[in-house]
CSV table of C-alpha atoms in Angstrom, one decimal:
chain,number,residue,atom,x,y,z
F,29,MET,CA,2.8,-226.3,-62.6
F,30,GLU,CA,5.2,-226.1,-60.1
F,31,GLN,CA,4.5,-227.2,-56.3
F,32,LEU,CA,6.5,-226.0,-53.1
F,33,SER,CA,8.3,-228.8,-51.8
F,34,GLY,CA,7.4,-230.3,-48.5
F,35,LEU,CA,9.8,-228.3,-46.4
F,36,ASP,CA,8.8,-225.0,-48.3
F,37,ALA,CA,4.9,-225.7,-47.7
F,38,ALA,CA,5.6,-226.3,-43.5
F,39,PHE,CA,6.9,-222.5,-43.5
F,40,VAL,CA,3.6,-221.5,-45.0
F,41,HIS,CA,1.8,-223.4,-42.5
F,42,GLN,CA,3.6,-222.9,-39.8
F,43,ASP,CA,3.0,-219.1,-40.6
F,44,SER,CA,0.5,-217.1,-38.6
F,45,ALA,CA,0.3,-213.1,-36.7
F,46,ARG,CA,2.5,-214.7,-33.4
F,47,THR,CA,5.0,-217.0,-35.7
F,48,PRO,CA,5.4,-214.9,-39.6
F,49,MET,CA,7.5,-217.0,-41.6
F,50,HIS,CA,9.9,-214.4,-42.9
F,51,VAL,CA,13.2,-213.7,-43.4
F,52,THR,CA,14.9,-209.9,-43.6
F,53,ALA,CA,18.3,-208.6,-44.8
F,54,ALA,CA,19.0,-204.8,-44.4
F,55,LEU,CA,22.2,-203.1,-46.0
F,56,ILE,CA,23.9,-200.3,-44.8
F,57,TYR,CA,25.1,-197.8,-47.3
F,58,ASP,CA,27.3,-194.7,-47.0
F,59,ALA,CA,25.3,-192.2,-48.4
F,60,THR,CA,28.1,-189.1,-47.8
F,61,ASN,CA,28.4,-188.7,-51.6
F,62,SER,CA,25.6,-190.8,-53.4
F,63,THR,CA,22.0,-191.4,-52.2
F,64,LEU,CA,19.5,-193.8,-53.1
F,65,THR,CA,16.2,-193.3,-53.9
F,66,LEU,CA,12.9,-195.3,-54.4
F,67,PRO,CA,13.0,-194.7,-58.0
F,68,LEU,CA,16.4,-195.9,-58.2
F,69,VAL,CA,15.7,-198.8,-56.2
F,70,GLU,CA,12.6,-199.7,-58.9
F,71,ARG,CA,15.0,-199.4,-61.5
F,72,LEU,CA,17.6,-202.1,-59.9
F,73,VAL,CA,14.3,-204.0,-59.4
F,74,ARG,CA,13.4,-204.4,-63.1
F,75,THR,CA,16.8,-204.6,-64.5
F,76,ARG,CA,18.7,-206.6,-62.0
F,77,LEU,CA,16.0,-209.1,-60.1
F,78,LEU,CA,12.7,-209.1,-61.8
F,79,SER,CA,13.9,-212.2,-63.9
F,80,GLU,CA,14.5,-214.2,-60.2
F,81,ALA,CA,11.2,-216.6,-59.4
F,82,LEU,CA,11.0,-214.7,-55.9
F,83,PHE,CA,9.8,-211.4,-58.2
F,84,GLN,CA,7.7,-213.5,-60.7
F,85,ARG,CA,5.3,-216.1,-58.5
F,86,LYS,CA,3.2,-216.3,-55.8
F,87,LEU,CA,1.4,-218.6,-53.6
F,88,HIS,CA,-1.6,-220.8,-54.6
F,89,ARG,CA,-3.3,-222.7,-51.8
F,90,VAL,CA,-5.0,-225.5,-52.1
F,91,ALA,CA,-8.7,-225.4,-50.9
F,92,MET,CA,-8.4,-227.0,-47.1
F,93,ASP,CA,-4.7,-227.2,-47.4
F,94,PHE,CA,-5.5,-230.5,-48.8
F,95,ASP,CA,-2.1,-230.4,-50.6
F,96,THR,CA,1.0,-228.5,-51.2
F,97,PRO,CA,0.4,-225.1,-52.8
F,98,TYR,CA,1.5,-224.1,-56.4
F,99,TRP,CA,3.5,-221.4,-57.1
F,100,VAL,CA,1.4,-219.0,-60.2
F,101,PRO,CA,2.8,-216.1,-61.9
F,102,ALA,CA,2.5,-213.2,-59.9
F,103,GLY,CA,1.3,-210.5,-62.5
F,104,ASP,CA,2.0,-206.8,-62.6
F,105,ILE,CA,3.6,-205.5,-59.7
F,106,GLU,CA,1.9,-203.5,-57.2
F,107,TRP,CA,4.7,-201.1,-56.4
F,108,SER,CA,3.3,-199.0,-53.7
F,109,TYR,CA,2.9,-202.4,-51.9
F,110,HIS,CA,6.2,-204.2,-52.6
F,111,LEU,CA,8.4,-200.5,-52.4
F,112,LYS,CA,8.1,-198.2,-49.4
F,113,SER,CA,10.4,-195.7,-47.6
F,114,ASN,CA,11.0,-194.7,-44.2
F,115,ARG,CA,13.2,-191.8,-42.1
F,116,ILE,CA,14.6,-192.1,-38.8
F,117,PRO,CA,13.4,-189.2,-36.6
F,118,VAL,CA,15.9,-186.7,-36.4
F,119,GLY,CA,19.2,-187.4,-34.8
F,120,GLY,CA,18.3,-191.2,-36.1
F,121,THR,CA,20.5,-193.2,-33.3
F,122,TRP,CA,21.5,-196.8,-33.6
F,123,GLU,CA,18.7,-197.8,-31.0
F,124,SER,CA,16.0,-195.8,-33.5
F,125,PHE,CA,17.2,-198.0,-36.4
F,126,GLN,CA,17.0,-201.0,-34.7
F,127,GLU,CA,13.2,-200.1,-33.4
F,128,ILE,CA,12.7,-199.8,-37.2
F,129,LEU,CA,14.1,-202.8,-38.2
F,130,GLN,CA,11.9,-204.7,-35.7
F,131,ASN,CA,8.8,-203.3,-36.4
F,132,GLU,CA,9.5,-204.0,-40.3
F,133,HIS,CA,10.5,-207.7,-39.1
F,134,SER,CA,7.6,-208.4,-37.1
F,135,ARG,CA,5.0,-207.0,-39.4
F,136,ARG,CA,3.4,-210.6,-41.2
F,137,MET,CA,3.8,-210.5,-44.8
F,138,ASN,CA,0.1,-210.5,-46.7
F,139,LEU,CA,0.6,-214.8,-48.3
F,140,GLN,CA,-1.7,-213.6,-51.4
F,141,LYS,CA,0.9,-211.4,-52.8
F,142,PRO,CA,4.1,-212.4,-54.0
F,143,LEU,CA,6.3,-213.0,-50.9
F,144,TRP,CA,8.9,-209.9,-51.0
F,145,GLN,CA,8.9,-206.3,-50.1
F,146,LEU,CA,11.8,-203.4,-50.2
F,147,SER,CA,12.0,-200.7,-47.4
F,148,LEU,CA,14.3,-197.8,-48.3
F,149,ILE,CA,15.5,-196.3,-44.8
F,150,THR,CA,17.3,-192.9,-44.5
F,151,GLY,CA,18.5,-190.3,-41.7
F,152,LEU,CA,20.8,-193.0,-40.3
F,153,ASN,CA,23.5,-190.7,-39.1
F,154,GLY,CA,26.2,-189.9,-36.8
F,155,ILE,CA,26.6,-193.9,-35.8
F,156,PRO,CA,30.4,-194.8,-33.9
F,157,ASP,CA,32.1,-196.2,-36.8
F,158,LEU,CA,30.3,-195.9,-39.5
F,159,PRO,CA,29.9,-192.6,-42.2
F,160,PRO,CA,27.7,-189.7,-41.0
F,161,GLU,CA,25.4,-190.5,-43.0
F,162,CYS,CA,24.3,-193.5,-44.1
F,163,GLN,CA,20.7,-195.0,-45.8
F,164,VAL,CA,19.7,-198.8,-45.1
F,165,LEU,CA,17.9,-200.8,-47.9
F,166,ILE,CA,15.8,-204.0,-46.3
F,167,LEU,CA,14.7,-206.8,-48.1
F,168,LYS,CA,11.8,-209.2,-46.6
F,169,ALA,CA,11.4,-212.5,-48.4
F,170,HIS,CA,8.9,-215.2,-47.1
F,171,HIS,CA,10.6,-218.2,-45.9
F,172,ALA,CA,8.8,-220.7,-48.1
F,173,ALA,CA,10.3,-218.7,-51.6
F,174,ILE,CA,13.9,-218.2,-50.3
F,175,ASP,CA,16.4,-219.7,-48.5
F,176,GLY,CA,19.4,-218.2,-46.9
F,177,ILE,CA,22.2,-219.5,-49.8
F,178,SER,CA,19.5,-218.2,-52.3
F,179,LEU,CA,19.3,-214.3,-50.5
F,180,ALA,CA,23.1,-214.8,-50.8
F,181,ARG,CA,22.5,-215.0,-54.7
F,182,LEU,CA,20.0,-212.4,-54.5
F,183,LEU,CA,21.9,-209.9,-52.7
F,184,ALA,CA,24.7,-210.4,-55.2
F,185,ARG,CA,22.9,-210.1,-58.3
F,186,LEU,CA,21.4,-206.7,-56.9
F,187,HIS,CA,24.9,-205.7,-56.6
F,188,GLY,CA,25.6,-206.5,-60.2
F,189,MET,CA,27.6,-209.5,-59.4
F,190,GLU,CA,26.9,-211.6,-62.7
F,191,THR,CA,28.0,-215.2,-62.9
F,192,ALA,CA,27.3,-218.0,-65.2
F,193,ASN,CA,24.7,-219.8,-62.6
F,194,GLN,CA,23.6,-217.0,-61.3
F,195,SER,CA,22.1,-215.3,-64.5
F,196,GLY,CA,19.2,-217.7,-64.4
F,197,GLY,CA,16.4,-217.5,-67.2
F,198,GLN,CA,12.9,-215.8,-66.9
F,199,TRP,CA,10.8,-218.1,-64.2
F,200,GLN,CA,7.8,-219.9,-66.2
F,201,SER,CA,4.6,-221.6,-65.0
F,202,SER,CA,1.1,-222.2,-65.8
F,203,GLN,CA,-2.0,-221.6,-63.5
F,204,PRO,CA,-3.8,-224.9,-62.5
F,205,ASN,CA,-7.0,-225.9,-63.0
F,206,GLN,CA,-9.2,-227.7,-60.3
F,207,TRP,CA,-9.0,-230.8,-62.2
F,208,ASP,CA,-5.5,-230.9,-62.0
F,209,ILE,CA,-5.2,-229.4,-58.7
F,210,TRP,CA,-7.5,-232.6,-57.4
F,211,SER,CA,-6.3,-235.1,-59.7
F,212,ARG,CA,-2.7,-234.5,-58.2
F,213,ALA,CA,-4.0,-233.9,-55.0
F,214,ASN,CA,-5.2,-237.6,-54.7
F,215,LEU,CA,-2.2,-238.8,-56.4
F,216,HIS,CA,0.1,-237.0,-54.1
F,217,SER,CA,-2.0,-238.7,-51.1
F,218,LEU,CA,-1.3,-241.7,-52.0
F,219,ASN,CA,2.2,-241.4,-53.2
F,220,ARG,CA,3.3,-239.9,-49.9
F,221,GLN,CA,2.4,-242.9,-48.2
F,222,LEU,CA,4.5,-245.2,-50.3
F,223,LYS,CA,7.1,-242.4,-50.1
F,224,LEU,CA,7.2,-242.3,-46.4
F,225,ALA,CA,8.0,-246.3,-46.2
F,226,GLU,CA,11.0,-246.0,-48.3
F,227,THR,CA,12.1,-243.0,-46.6
F,228,MET,CA,11.8,-244.8,-43.4
F,229,GLY,CA,13.7,-247.8,-45.1
F,230,LYS,CA,16.6,-245.3,-45.7
F,231,LEU,CA,16.5,-243.1,-42.5
F,232,LEU,CA,17.3,-246.0,-39.9
F,233,PRO,CA,20.7,-247.0,-41.8
F,234,GLY,CA,21.4,-243.3,-41.5
F,235,LEU,CA,20.8,-242.5,-38.1
F,236,MET,CA,23.1,-245.8,-37.3
F,237,ARG,CA,25.9,-244.1,-39.0
F,238,ALA,CA,25.0,-240.7,-37.8
F,239,ARG,CA,24.9,-242.1,-34.4
F,240,GLU,CA,28.2,-243.5,-35.0
F,241,THR,CA,30.2,-240.6,-36.1
F,242,ARG,CA,29.1,-239.2,-32.3
F,243,HIS,CA,30.9,-242.1,-31.0
F,244,ASN,CA,33.7,-241.7,-32.4
F,245,ALA,CA,33.8,-238.0,-30.8
F,246,PRO,CA,34.0,-239.6,-27.5
F,247,GLU,CA,35.9,-236.2,-25.7
F,248,LEU,CA,32.6,-234.3,-26.4
F,249,PRO,CA,30.2,-234.1,-24.2
F,250,PRO,CA,26.7,-234.3,-25.4
F,251,PRO,CA,24.6,-231.1,-24.9
F,252,LEU,CA,21.5,-231.0,-23.1
F,253,ARG,CA,18.3,-231.9,-24.6
F,254,ASN,CA,16.4,-230.2,-21.5
F,255,ARG,CA,14.2,-226.6,-22.5
F,256,ALA,CA,16.3,-223.2,-21.1
F,257,ARG,CA,14.8,-219.8,-21.6
F,258,PHE,CA,14.0,-219.5,-25.0
F,259,ASN,CA,12.3,-223.0,-25.4
F,260,ASP,CA,9.0,-221.8,-24.6
F,261,GLN,CA,5.7,-220.4,-26.4
F,262,VAL,CA,6.5,-217.2,-28.1
F,263,SER,CA,4.6,-214.0,-28.7
F,264,ALA,CA,3.6,-211.5,-31.4
F,265,ARG,CA,6.1,-209.1,-30.3
F,266,ARG,CA,10.2,-208.9,-30.6
F,267,SER,CA,13.1,-207.7,-29.4
F,268,VAL,CA,16.1,-207.2,-32.0
F,269,GLY,CA,19.8,-206.2,-31.8
F,270,VAL,CA,22.8,-205.5,-33.9
F,271,LEU,CA,26.2,-206.6,-33.4
F,272,LEU,CA,28.6,-204.9,-36.1
F,273,ILE,CA,32.2,-206.3,-35.8
F,274,SER,CA,35.4,-205.4,-37.7
F,275,ARG,CA,36.9,-207.4,-39.9
F,276,ALA,CA,40.3,-206.8,-38.5
F,277,ASP,CA,39.2,-207.9,-35.3
F,278,ILE,CA,37.8,-211.5,-36.4
F,279,GLU,CA,40.7,-211.9,-38.7
F,280,HIS,CA,43.0,-211.2,-35.2
F,281,ILE,CA,41.5,-214.2,-33.3
F,282,LYS,CA,41.4,-216.3,-36.3
F,283,ARG,CA,45.5,-216.0,-36.5
F,284,GLN,CA,45.5,-216.1,-33.1
F,285,VAL,CA,43.6,-219.2,-32.5
F,286,ARG,CA,44.0,-220.9,-35.5
F,287,ARG,CA,42.3,-223.6,-37.3
F,288,VAL,CA,39.2,-222.2,-36.6
F,289,THR,CA,36.3,-220.6,-38.9
F,290,TYR,CA,35.1,-217.2,-39.2
F,291,ASN,CA,31.9,-219.3,-38.2
F,292,ASP,CA,33.3,-220.6,-35.5
F,293,ILE,CA,34.4,-217.4,-34.1
F,294,THR,CA,31.2,-215.5,-34.4
F,295,SER,CA,29.5,-218.7,-32.7
F,296,ALA,CA,31.9,-218.4,-29.9
F,297,VAL,CA,30.7,-214.6,-29.5
F,298,ILE,CA,27.0,-215.9,-29.5
F,299,ALA,CA,27.9,-218.7,-27.1
F,300,GLY,CA,29.7,-216.5,-24.7
F,301,GLY,CA,27.0,-214.1,-24.9
F,302,LEU,CA,24.3,-216.4,-24.1
F,303,ARG,CA,26.2,-217.4,-21.2
F,304,LYS,CA,26.5,-214.2,-19.6
F,305,TYR,CA,22.8,-213.6,-20.4
F,306,LEU,CA,21.8,-216.4,-18.4
F,307,GLN,CA,24.2,-216.2,-15.4
F,308,LYS,CA,22.9,-212.6,-14.7
F,309,LYS,CA,19.2,-214.7,-14.9
F,310,GLY,CA,20.2,-217.0,-12.8
F,311,GLU,CA,19.7,-219.8,-15.4
F,312,LEU,CA,22.7,-220.8,-16.8
F,313,PRO,CA,22.8,-224.8,-16.9
F,314,SER,CA,26.0,-226.7,-16.4
F,315,GLY,CA,26.0,-228.3,-19.4
F,316,SER,CA,26.0,-227.0,-23.0
F,317,LEU,CA,23.1,-225.6,-24.6
F,318,ALA,CA,23.1,-226.7,-28.0
F,319,ALA,CA,22.5,-224.3,-31.4
F,320,GLY,CA,20.7,-225.8,-34.5
F,321,MET,CA,22.9,-224.6,-37.5
F,322,PRO,CA,21.0,-224.6,-41.2
F,323,ILE,CA,23.5,-225.6,-43.8
F,324,SER,CA,22.9,-225.8,-47.6
F,325,LEU,CA,22.4,-229.3,-49.3
F,326,ARG,CA,22.4,-227.3,-52.6
F,327,SER,CA,24.7,-229.7,-55.4
F,328,SER,CA,26.5,-228.3,-58.1
F,329,ALA,CA,23.7,-229.4,-60.2
F,330,ASP,CA,20.7,-227.8,-58.4
F,331,GLU,CA,19.2,-225.4,-60.2
F,332,PRO,CA,19.5,-221.5,-58.7
F,333,SER,CA,15.4,-221.6,-57.4
F,334,GLY,CA,14.8,-220.4,-54.3
F,335,SER,CA,13.2,-223.3,-52.7
F,336,ASN,CA,14.7,-224.4,-49.3
F,337,ARG,CA,17.1,-227.2,-49.6
F,338,ILE,CA,18.7,-226.9,-46.1
F,339,ALA,CA,19.2,-229.3,-43.2
F,340,THR,CA,19.9,-228.3,-39.7
F,341,MET,CA,22.7,-229.4,-37.6
F,342,SER,CA,23.2,-229.5,-34.0
F,343,VAL,CA,26.1,-227.9,-32.9
F,344,GLY,CA,27.2,-227.3,-28.7
F,345,LEU,CA,28.2,-224.0,-27.9
F,346,GLY,CA,30.1,-225.0,-24.7
F,347,THR,CA,28.1,-222.4,-22.5
F,348,GLU,CA,29.7,-224.5,-19.3
F,349,LEU,CA,33.1,-223.5,-20.2
F,350,GLU,CA,34.7,-220.3,-18.4
F,351,ASP,CA,37.4,-219.9,-20.8
F,352,PRO,CA,36.5,-218.3,-24.2
F,353,VAL,CA,38.9,-219.7,-26.4
F,354,GLU,CA,38.4,-223.5,-24.9
F,355,ARG,CA,34.7,-222.7,-25.7
F,356,LEU,CA,35.7,-221.6,-29.2
F,357,ARG,CA,37.9,-224.9,-29.7
F,358,ARG,CA,35.2,-226.9,-28.3
F,359,ILE,CA,32.7,-225.0,-30.8
F,360,HIS,CA,34.9,-225.5,-33.6
F,361,ARG,CA,34.8,-229.8,-32.6
F,362,TYR,CA,31.1,-229.7,-32.4
F,363,ALA,CA,30.6,-228.2,-35.7
F,364,VAL,CA,33.0,-230.7,-37.5
F,365,ALA,CA,31.0,-233.6,-35.4
F,366,GLY,CA,27.9,-232.2,-36.6
F,367,LYS,CA,28.5,-231.8,-40.8
F,368,LYS,CA,29.8,-235.3,-40.1
F,369,ALA,CA,26.6,-236.5,-38.7
F,370,ILE,CA,24.5,-234.7,-41.9
F,371,SER,CA,26.8,-236.2,-44.4
F,372,ALA,CA,25.9,-239.6,-42.6
F,373,LEU,CA,22.7,-239.3,-42.5
F,374,GLY,CA,22.6,-238.7,-46.2
F,375,THR,CA,21.2,-235.4,-47.6
F,376,GLY,CA,18.7,-237.3,-50.1
F,377,THR,CA,17.2,-238.5,-47.1
F,378,ILE,CA,16.9,-235.6,-45.0
F,379,MET,CA,15.0,-233.7,-47.9
F,380,ASP,CA,12.7,-237.0,-48.2
F,381,ILE,CA,11.6,-236.2,-44.4
F,382,SER,CA,9.7,-233.0,-45.6
F,383,ASP,CA,8.5,-234.6,-48.6
F,384,SER,CA,6.9,-237.8,-47.3
F,385,ILE,CA,4.5,-235.8,-44.8
F,386,ALA,CA,1.5,-233.8,-45.9
F,387,PRO,CA,2.5,-230.2,-44.9
F,388,PRO,CA,0.0,-229.5,-42.3
F,389,VAL,CA,0.6,-232.4,-40.7
F,390,LEU,CA,4.2,-232.1,-40.8
F,391,ALA,CA,3.7,-228.4,-39.1
F,392,GLU,CA,1.1,-229.4,-36.7
F,393,GLY,CA,3.9,-231.9,-35.6
F,394,ILE,CA,6.2,-229.2,-35.1
F,395,ARG,CA,3.5,-227.4,-33.0
F,396,THR,CA,2.9,-230.4,-30.9
F,397,LEU,CA,6.2,-230.9,-30.3
F,398,ALA,CA,6.6,-227.7,-29.1
F,399,TRP,CA,3.6,-227.5,-26.6
F,400,ALA,CA,4.2,-231.2,-25.4
F,401,SER,CA,7.8,-230.0,-24.7
F,402,ARG,CA,6.2,-227.3,-22.1
F,403,VAL,CA,3.8,-229.3,-20.3
F,404,ALA,CA,6.4,-232.8,-20.0
F,405,PRO,CA,10.2,-233.4,-19.8
F,406,VAL,CA,10.3,-234.0,-23.8
F,407,PRO,CA,14.4,-233.4,-25.3
F,408,VAL,CA,14.5,-230.1,-27.6
F,409,PRO,CA,16.6,-230.5,-29.9
F,410,PHE,CA,18.5,-227.1,-30.0
F,411,HIS,CA,17.9,-224.0,-27.6
F,412,THR,CA,18.8,-221.3,-30.2
F,413,MET,CA,19.2,-220.8,-34.0
F,414,ILE,CA,22.6,-219.5,-35.4
F,415,SER,CA,22.1,-219.2,-39.7
F,416,ASN,CA,25.2,-217.9,-41.4
F,417,VAL,CA,24.2,-215.7,-44.9
F,418,PRO,CA,27.3,-214.7,-46.6
F,419,GLY,CA,26.9,-211.0,-47.7
F,420,PRO,CA,28.1,-209.8,-51.2
F,421,GLU,CA,32.3,-210.7,-51.6
F,422,GLY,CA,34.1,-207.9,-52.0
F,423,ASP,CA,34.2,-204.2,-52.1
F,424,GLN,CA,30.3,-203.8,-53.5
F,425,GLN,CA,28.3,-200.8,-54.3
F,426,LEU,CA,24.8,-199.6,-55.2
F,427,ASP,CA,24.6,-197.1,-57.7
F,428,GLY,CA,27.8,-195.5,-56.2
F,429,ALA,CA,26.8,-195.8,-52.4
F,430,PRO,CA,29.6,-198.3,-51.1
F,431,LEU,CA,28.2,-201.2,-49.0
F,432,LEU,CA,29.5,-201.3,-45.3
F,433,ALA,CA,27.3,-203.5,-43.7
F,434,CYS,CA,25.2,-207.0,-44.2
F,435,LEU,CA,22.6,-207.6,-41.4
F,436,GLY,CA,19.7,-210.6,-41.1
F,437,LEU,CA,16.9,-211.5,-39.4
F,438,GLY,CA,15.3,-215.2,-39.6
F,439,PRO,CA,11.8,-216.2,-37.9
F,440,VAL,CA,10.9,-217.6,-34.6
F,441,ARG,CA,8.5,-219.9,-33.5
F,442,ASP,CA,7.0,-221.8,-30.3
F,443,ASN,CA,10.0,-223.3,-29.0
F,444,MET,CA,12.6,-221.8,-30.5
F,445,GLY,CA,12.3,-218.0,-29.3
F,446,LEU,CA,15.6,-216.7,-30.5
F,447,PHE,CA,17.2,-216.6,-33.8
F,448,HIS,CA,20.9,-215.1,-34.8
F,449,THR,CA,22.1,-214.2,-38.4
F,450,ILE,CA,25.7,-214.0,-38.9
F,451,SER,CA,26.7,-212.4,-42.2
F,452,SER,CA,29.5,-210.2,-43.5
F,453,THR,CA,31.1,-207.5,-46.1
F,454,SER,CA,34.4,-207.0,-47.1
F,455,SER,CA,34.9,-204.6,-43.6
F,456,ARG,CA,32.8,-206.2,-41.2
F,457,PHE,CA,30.8,-209.1,-39.7
F,458,SER,CA,27.2,-208.8,-37.9
F,459,ILE,CA,25.8,-210.7,-35.4
F,460,SER,CA,22.0,-210.2,-35.7
F,461,PHE,CA,19.4,-211.4,-33.4
F,462,ASN,CA,15.6,-211.8,-33.1
F,463,ALA,CA,13.8,-212.8,-30.1
F,464,CYS,CA,10.0,-213.2,-28.6
F,465,ARG,CA,9.9,-210.2,-26.5
F,466,LYS,CA,8.3,-212.3,-24.1
F,467,LEU,CA,11.1,-214.2,-23.4
F,468,MET,CA,13.9,-211.4,-24.3
F,469,THR,CA,12.1,-208.1,-22.9
F,470,ASN,CA,15.2,-206.0,-23.3
F,471,ALA,CA,17.4,-206.4,-26.1
F,472,ASP,CA,20.2,-203.8,-25.0
F,473,ASP,CA,21.0,-206.3,-22.3
F,474,TYR,CA,21.6,-209.2,-24.2
F,475,LEU,CA,23.3,-206.7,-27.1
F,476,THR,CA,25.7,-205.8,-24.0
F,477,CYS,CA,26.5,-209.3,-23.3
F,478,LEU,CA,27.2,-210.2,-26.7
F,479,GLU,CA,29.5,-207.2,-26.4
F,480,SER,CA,31.3,-208.2,-23.6
F,481,ALA,CA,31.8,-211.7,-24.7
F,482,LEU,CA,33.5,-210.3,-27.9
F,483,ASN,CA,35.5,-208.5,-25.8
F,484,ASP,CA,36.5,-211.4,-23.8
F,485,LEU,CA,37.4,-213.3,-26.7
F,486,LEU,CA,39.7,-210.5,-28.3
F,487,GLU,CA,41.5,-210.1,-25.1
F,488,ALA,CA,41.9,-214.1,-24.4
F,489,ALA,CA,43.4,-214.7,-28.0
F,490,SER,CA,45.5,-211.8,-28.2
F,491,THR,CA,47.4,-213.6,-24.9
F,492,LEU,CA,48.2,-216.5,-27.0
F,493,ARG,CA,51.6,-217.4,-28.7
């Protein structure tokens, strides 16, 4: 019998009609010479993905959520639920595609069924900088069942990229009986109290080490911790947008600025876009906003399951800086300091925290902190999320259809109403965002700010010698 980790279970308990906790990946293909069909996608799932744990299991929740849920065998696949198609109206524009993507991502998943869905979107035609005819394959998966690195591995396997640690074996687990469930629940309730005491004993020295790393970078002003526009209660409606960037532009910036990463550059575009957007709203703070950036805690010895093994580091965005190159270099230094702080805290301690608290209590604590920050000056850890989900490496195709771009959308929740995802293929980077419609009424306004921030960074980088 396999149970969810504390972190995975927290995603289940946070899931609601207002805050669905799934992630979405959208893959854009050139359909000029080869087109995808639902029967073909089903065949690819059967031959390449069906042995993956995501496709083999579903949730079994304990009565009254007294303990963490279990993974149980999914049984026969209900293809009519898991595999669907949609067509963009005639003259399919980029805006029409973004609306379909928005509707797909806003729709909550059925937690009674296996936690994945695939949709094939046709009719994406006549888009600038893309071939005349394109198709999109959208994969939705619940965050309890998969993290960014697992999703990247899954997409690589979909495209036939097999490596030793990707092949894996058939996922196997048994159906728990009620005696086992309740006896283990009582045992876990006791063990959590003991583990919490042990974890706190390791956490306090780790926090001191993490604090020491910040003292070693005195030139970095601490990011703001007061609320900003997107630290508020979210509604069920979403605003979604996607910015595609040529790899040549990103490479040009990297050559000119030097000693920065691809993630630094795309994060700087987001920081510049946020600065412009908040300036227009008259809400730009005098200090730096902070982004939460999930980082993987997986080691080479970890089993290639879908379970989340992540921590979230705080990275200042330098939104108070006007010069885009100075902002980029500042973000790089913030990111280096953030990684050192996570390392000092200890990856084992980070995972132990979520496993030391009953998941319903952890989820309710997150909701309570979100509520408290709205009614009192409670510090917030981040003002937005930025997740980097690598796309398949190299030139990839699906049954002859070349992969052009890889996009991603993450979940928003109370107190975190704006989520960015960075991804890439051999020819393009993408910055996708998912926001609460109440907090961002027009996605095009923010998309325009991101485009302007990219152009500013390109222009400023081009003047460097």
